[in-house]
Coordinates of C-alpha atoms in Angstrom, one line a residue:
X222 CA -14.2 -8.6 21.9
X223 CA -16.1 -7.6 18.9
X224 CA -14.5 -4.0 17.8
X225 CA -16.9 -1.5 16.2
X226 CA -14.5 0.7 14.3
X227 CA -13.7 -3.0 12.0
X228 CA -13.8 -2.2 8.2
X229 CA -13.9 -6.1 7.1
X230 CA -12.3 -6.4 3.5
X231 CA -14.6 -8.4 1.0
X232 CA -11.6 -9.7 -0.6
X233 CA -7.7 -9.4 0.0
X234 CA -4.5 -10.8 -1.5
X235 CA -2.7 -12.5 1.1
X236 CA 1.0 -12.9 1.4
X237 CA 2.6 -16.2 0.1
X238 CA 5.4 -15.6 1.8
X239 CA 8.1 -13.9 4.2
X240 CA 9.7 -12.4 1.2
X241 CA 6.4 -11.6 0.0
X242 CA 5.3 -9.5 2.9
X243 CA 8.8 -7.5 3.1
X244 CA 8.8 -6.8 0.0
X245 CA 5.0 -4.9 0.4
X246 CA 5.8 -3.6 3.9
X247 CA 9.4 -1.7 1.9
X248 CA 7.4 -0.5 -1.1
X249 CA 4.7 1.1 1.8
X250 CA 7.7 2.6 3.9
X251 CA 6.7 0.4 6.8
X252 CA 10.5 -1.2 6.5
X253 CA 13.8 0.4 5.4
X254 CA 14.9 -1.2 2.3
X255 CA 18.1 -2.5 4.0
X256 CA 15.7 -4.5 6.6
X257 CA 16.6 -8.2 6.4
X258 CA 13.3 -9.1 9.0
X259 CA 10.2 -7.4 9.6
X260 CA 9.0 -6.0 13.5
X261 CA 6.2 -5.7 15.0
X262 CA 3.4 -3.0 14.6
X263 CA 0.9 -1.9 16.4
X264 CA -2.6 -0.6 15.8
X265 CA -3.2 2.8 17.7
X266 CA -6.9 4.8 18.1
X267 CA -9.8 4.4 19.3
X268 CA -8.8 4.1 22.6
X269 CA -6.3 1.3 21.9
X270 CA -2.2 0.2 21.6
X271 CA -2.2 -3.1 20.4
X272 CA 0.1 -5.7 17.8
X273 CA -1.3 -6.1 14.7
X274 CA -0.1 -8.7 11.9
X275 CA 0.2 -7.3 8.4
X276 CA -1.5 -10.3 5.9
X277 CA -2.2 -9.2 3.0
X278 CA -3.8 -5.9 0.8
X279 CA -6.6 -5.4 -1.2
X280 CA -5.2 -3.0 -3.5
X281 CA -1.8 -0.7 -3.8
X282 CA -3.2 1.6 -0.9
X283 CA -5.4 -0.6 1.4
X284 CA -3.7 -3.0 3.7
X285 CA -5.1 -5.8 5.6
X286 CA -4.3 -6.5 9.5
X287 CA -5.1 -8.7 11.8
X288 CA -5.8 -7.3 15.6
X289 CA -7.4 -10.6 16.5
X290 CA -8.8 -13.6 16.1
X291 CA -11.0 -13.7 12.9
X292 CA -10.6 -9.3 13.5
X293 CA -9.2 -8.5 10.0
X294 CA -9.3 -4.5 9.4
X295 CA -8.2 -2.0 6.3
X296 CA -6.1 0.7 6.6
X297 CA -4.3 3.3 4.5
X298 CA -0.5 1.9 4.7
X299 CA 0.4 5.3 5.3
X300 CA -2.1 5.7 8.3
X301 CA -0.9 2.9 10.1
X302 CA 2.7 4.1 9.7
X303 CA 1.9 7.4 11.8
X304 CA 0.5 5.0 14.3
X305 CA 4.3 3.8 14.8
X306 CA 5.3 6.9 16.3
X307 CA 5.4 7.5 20.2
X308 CA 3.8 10.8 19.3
X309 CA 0.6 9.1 17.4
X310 CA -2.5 10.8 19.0
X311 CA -1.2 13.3 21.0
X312 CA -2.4 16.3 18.9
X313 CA -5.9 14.5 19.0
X314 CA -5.4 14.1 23.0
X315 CA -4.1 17.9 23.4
X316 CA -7.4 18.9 21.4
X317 CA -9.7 17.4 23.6
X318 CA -8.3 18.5 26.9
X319 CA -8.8 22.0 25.6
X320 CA -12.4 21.3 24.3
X321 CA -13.2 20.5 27.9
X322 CA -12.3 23.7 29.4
X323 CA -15.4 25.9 30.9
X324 CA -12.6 29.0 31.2
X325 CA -13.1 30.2 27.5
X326 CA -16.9 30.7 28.2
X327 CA -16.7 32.4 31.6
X328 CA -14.0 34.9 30.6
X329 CA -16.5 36.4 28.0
X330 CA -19.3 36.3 30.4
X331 CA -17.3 38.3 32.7
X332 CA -16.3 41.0 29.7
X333 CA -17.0 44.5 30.2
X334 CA -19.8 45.4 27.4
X335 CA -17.6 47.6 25.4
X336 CA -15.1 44.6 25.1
X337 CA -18.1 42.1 23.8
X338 CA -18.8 44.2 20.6
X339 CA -15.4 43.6 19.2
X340 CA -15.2 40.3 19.0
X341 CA -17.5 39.7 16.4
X342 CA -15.0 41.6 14.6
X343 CA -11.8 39.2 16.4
X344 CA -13.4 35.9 15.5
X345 CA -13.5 36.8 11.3
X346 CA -9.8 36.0 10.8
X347 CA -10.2 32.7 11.9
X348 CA -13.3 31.7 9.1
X349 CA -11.3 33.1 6.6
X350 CA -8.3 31.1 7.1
X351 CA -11.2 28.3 7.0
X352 CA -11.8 29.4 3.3
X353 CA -8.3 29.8 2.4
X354 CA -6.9 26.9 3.1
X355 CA -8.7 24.2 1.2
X356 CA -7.6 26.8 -2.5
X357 CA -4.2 26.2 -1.3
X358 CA -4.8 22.4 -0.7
X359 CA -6.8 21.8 -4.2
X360 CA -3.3 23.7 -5.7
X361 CA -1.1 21.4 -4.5
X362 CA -3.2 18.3 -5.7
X363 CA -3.3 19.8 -8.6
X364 CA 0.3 20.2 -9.0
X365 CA 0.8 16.9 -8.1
X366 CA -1.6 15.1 -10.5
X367 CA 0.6 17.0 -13.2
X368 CA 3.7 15.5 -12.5
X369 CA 2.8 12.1 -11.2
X370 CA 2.8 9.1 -12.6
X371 CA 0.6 7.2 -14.7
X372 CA -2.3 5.3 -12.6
X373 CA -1.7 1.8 -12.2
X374 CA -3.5 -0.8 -14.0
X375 CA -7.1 -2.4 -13.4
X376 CA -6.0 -5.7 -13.0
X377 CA -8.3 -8.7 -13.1
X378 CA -8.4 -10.8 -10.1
X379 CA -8.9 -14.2 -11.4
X380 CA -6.5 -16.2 -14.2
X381 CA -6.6 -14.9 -17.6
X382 CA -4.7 -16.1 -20.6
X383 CA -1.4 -13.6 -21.7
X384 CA 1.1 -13.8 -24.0
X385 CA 4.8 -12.1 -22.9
X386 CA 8.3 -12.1 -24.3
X387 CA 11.5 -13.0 -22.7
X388 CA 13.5 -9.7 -22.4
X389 CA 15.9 -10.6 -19.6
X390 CA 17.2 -13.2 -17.1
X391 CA 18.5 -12.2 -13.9
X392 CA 18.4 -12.9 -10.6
X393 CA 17.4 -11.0 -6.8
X394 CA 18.9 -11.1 -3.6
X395 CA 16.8 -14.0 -1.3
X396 CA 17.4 -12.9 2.5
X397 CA 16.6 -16.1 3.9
X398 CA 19.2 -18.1 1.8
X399 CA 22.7 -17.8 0.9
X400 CA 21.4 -18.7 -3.1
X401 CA 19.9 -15.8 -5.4
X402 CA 15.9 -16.1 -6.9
X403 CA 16.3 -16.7 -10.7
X404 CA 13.4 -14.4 -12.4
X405 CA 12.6 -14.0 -15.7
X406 CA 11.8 -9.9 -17.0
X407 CA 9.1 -10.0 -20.0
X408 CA 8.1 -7.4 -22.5
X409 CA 5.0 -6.7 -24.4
X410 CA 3.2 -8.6 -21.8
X411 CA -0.5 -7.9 -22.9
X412 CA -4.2 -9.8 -21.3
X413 CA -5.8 -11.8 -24.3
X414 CA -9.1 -11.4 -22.8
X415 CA -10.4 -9.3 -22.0
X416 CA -7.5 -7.0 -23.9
X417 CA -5.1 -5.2 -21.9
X418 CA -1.4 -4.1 -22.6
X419 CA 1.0 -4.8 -19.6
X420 CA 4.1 -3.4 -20.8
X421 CA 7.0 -5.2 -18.7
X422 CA 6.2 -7.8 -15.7
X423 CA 8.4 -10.6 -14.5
X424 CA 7.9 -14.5 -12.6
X425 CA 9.9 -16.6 -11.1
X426 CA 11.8 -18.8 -13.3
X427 CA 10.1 -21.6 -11.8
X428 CA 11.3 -25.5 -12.6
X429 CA 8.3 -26.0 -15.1
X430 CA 9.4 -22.8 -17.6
X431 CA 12.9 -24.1 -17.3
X432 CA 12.0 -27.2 -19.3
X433 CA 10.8 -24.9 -22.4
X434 CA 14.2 -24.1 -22.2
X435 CA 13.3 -20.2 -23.3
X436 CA 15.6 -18.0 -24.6
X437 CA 15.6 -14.3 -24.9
X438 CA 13.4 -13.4 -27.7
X439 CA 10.7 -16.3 -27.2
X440 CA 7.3 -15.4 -27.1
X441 CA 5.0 -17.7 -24.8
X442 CA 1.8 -17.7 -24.1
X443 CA 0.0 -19.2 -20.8
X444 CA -2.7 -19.2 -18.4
X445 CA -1.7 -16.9 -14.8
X446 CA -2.8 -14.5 -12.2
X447 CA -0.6 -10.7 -12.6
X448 CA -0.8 -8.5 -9.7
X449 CA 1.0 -5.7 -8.6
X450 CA 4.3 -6.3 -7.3
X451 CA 8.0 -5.0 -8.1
X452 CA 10.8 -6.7 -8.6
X453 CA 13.6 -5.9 -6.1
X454 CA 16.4 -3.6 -7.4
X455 CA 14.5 -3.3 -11.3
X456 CA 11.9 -1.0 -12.2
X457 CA 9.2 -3.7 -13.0
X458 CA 6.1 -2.5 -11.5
X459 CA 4.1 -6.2 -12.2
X460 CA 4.2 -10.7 -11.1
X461 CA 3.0 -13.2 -13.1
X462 CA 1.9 -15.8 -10.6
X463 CA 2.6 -19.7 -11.5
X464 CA 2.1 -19.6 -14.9
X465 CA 0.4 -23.1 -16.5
X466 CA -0.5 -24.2 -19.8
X467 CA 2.4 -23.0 -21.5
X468 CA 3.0 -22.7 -25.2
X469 CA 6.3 -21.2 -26.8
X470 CA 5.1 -19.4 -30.1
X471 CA 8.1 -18.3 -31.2
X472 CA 11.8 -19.3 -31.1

C-alpha cells in the first residue's frame, strides 16, 4: 500500500553494521547506553502502529526507516522516540473528540442576552496568551544558542584526500565478541580539497594501516570518506571510513 505521508530521502547513509546502528540509535536516545541489542520500534500517526527498521540517516537529525517494502521515510530521531510511548497520540486524540462536540455552540445560543455581551470580553485572555507565548519560546532558543555547542561540520559526501596525525591507540568495547576493536585517535585531521580543518577523528586500525607500522607522532596522508560518528567512551565527534592510498609523511 502506497502511504501518502512518505517523505522519501534523496540520499542516506546506511548502517554497515549491528555495531553501527547501536551506536546511532544510543547517540539519538533511542537505546540506553548499557543496551547490548537493539528492539523493535514502531512508527505511530496517521492512523497507524506499525514496526519500522531503523537503516540508516541522512544527517545528525534525520533518520531513515523502513515501514515496508521499498517504503523508506525521514523522521526527526527525537519524533519517532515519542512514538515509543503508550501515550503517543493521545493528546492529539483527546483534541479531536472535543472538536467534535455541538454542546459549546448550543450553550451560547441558549445565553440570556445580557450574558452574550461579555464574552467578547472572556475570550481576550485566551489571544493574549497566543501572543505571549512564542516571546517566551524565541527566549529560550535564544538562550540556548548561547551556550550550545559549536555546529557540526559540512562534511563532503564523497572521498576526498586528508592528511591526520596519530595521537593515540586504544581500543572499544565490541558487544558481539569477547575481543576489543583496535582504533586509531588522529589530530589535526584537516580536508586537502577542498580545505577544511577536522580537528580530532579516529578509524579502525584496520590490517592495511597496520603494515605502515605507524607510530604516535606519524603524519599520513590518504584517500577516505569522514562522517559523523563518535567513538564509544572518547569524545571524538568524527570516522574516517577505509582509508586507501596511504602515504606516511613523517616518522
Amino acid at each position: 500500500m502506497e502511504m501518502t505521508f512518505i517523505i522519501k530521502p534523496t540520499t542516506y547513509t546506511a548502517f554497515e553494521n549491528e555495531i553501527e546502528h547501536m551506536d546511532k540509535c544510543k547517540e539519538w536516545g533511542l537505546l540506553s547506553d548499557k543496551a547490548v541489542k537493539t528492539k523493535t520500534f514502531y512508527y505511530k500517526g496517521s492512523g497507524m502502529n506499525q514496526p519500522c527498521d531503523i537503516i540508516g540517516y541522512v544527517d545528525h537529525l534525520t533518520a531513515v526507516i523502513q515501514l515496508g517494502p521499498e517504503q523508506l521515510h525521514c523522521i526527526h530521531p527525537s519524533y519517532l522516540k515519542e512514538m515509543q510511548a503508550s501515550t503517543f497520540g493521545s493528546r492529539v486524540t483527546a483534541a479531536t473528540d472535543k472538536s467534535n462536540e455541538p454542546e459549546q455552540e448550543t450553550v451560547t445560543d441558549q445565553v440570556e442576552p445580557e450574558q452574550q455581551s461579555q464574552e467578547p470580553v472572556a475570550q481576550v485572555e485566551p489571544e493574549a496568551e497566543a501572543v505571549e507565548a512564542p516571546q517566551v519560546e524565541v527566549a529560550a532558543t535564544k538562550t540556548k544558542a548561547k551556550k550550545g555547542k559549536a555546529p557540526k561540520l559540512e562534511l563532503p559526501e564523497e572521498k576526498v584526500t586528508m592528511t591526520a596525525t596519530v595521537q593515540e591507540f586504544t581500543t572499544v568495547p565490541n558487544n558481539f565478541s569477547d575481543t576489543e576493536d583496535e582504533v586509531i585517535i588522529y589530530e589535526a585531521v584537516a580536508i586537502i580539497d577542498p580545505p577544511l580543518e577536522v580537528g580530532v577523528a579516529w578509524s579502525s586500525h584496520s590490517a592495511t594501516l597496520k603494515k605502515f607500522e605507524l607510530e604516535v607522532g606519524d603524519t599520513i596522508t590518504f584517500d577516505a570518506k569522514i562522517v559523523a560518528k563518535k567513538l564509544t567512551k572518547h569524545p571524538v565527534p568524527y570516522k574516517i571510513n577505509n582509508p586507501a592510498k596511504i602515504q606516511k609523511t613523517t616518522s
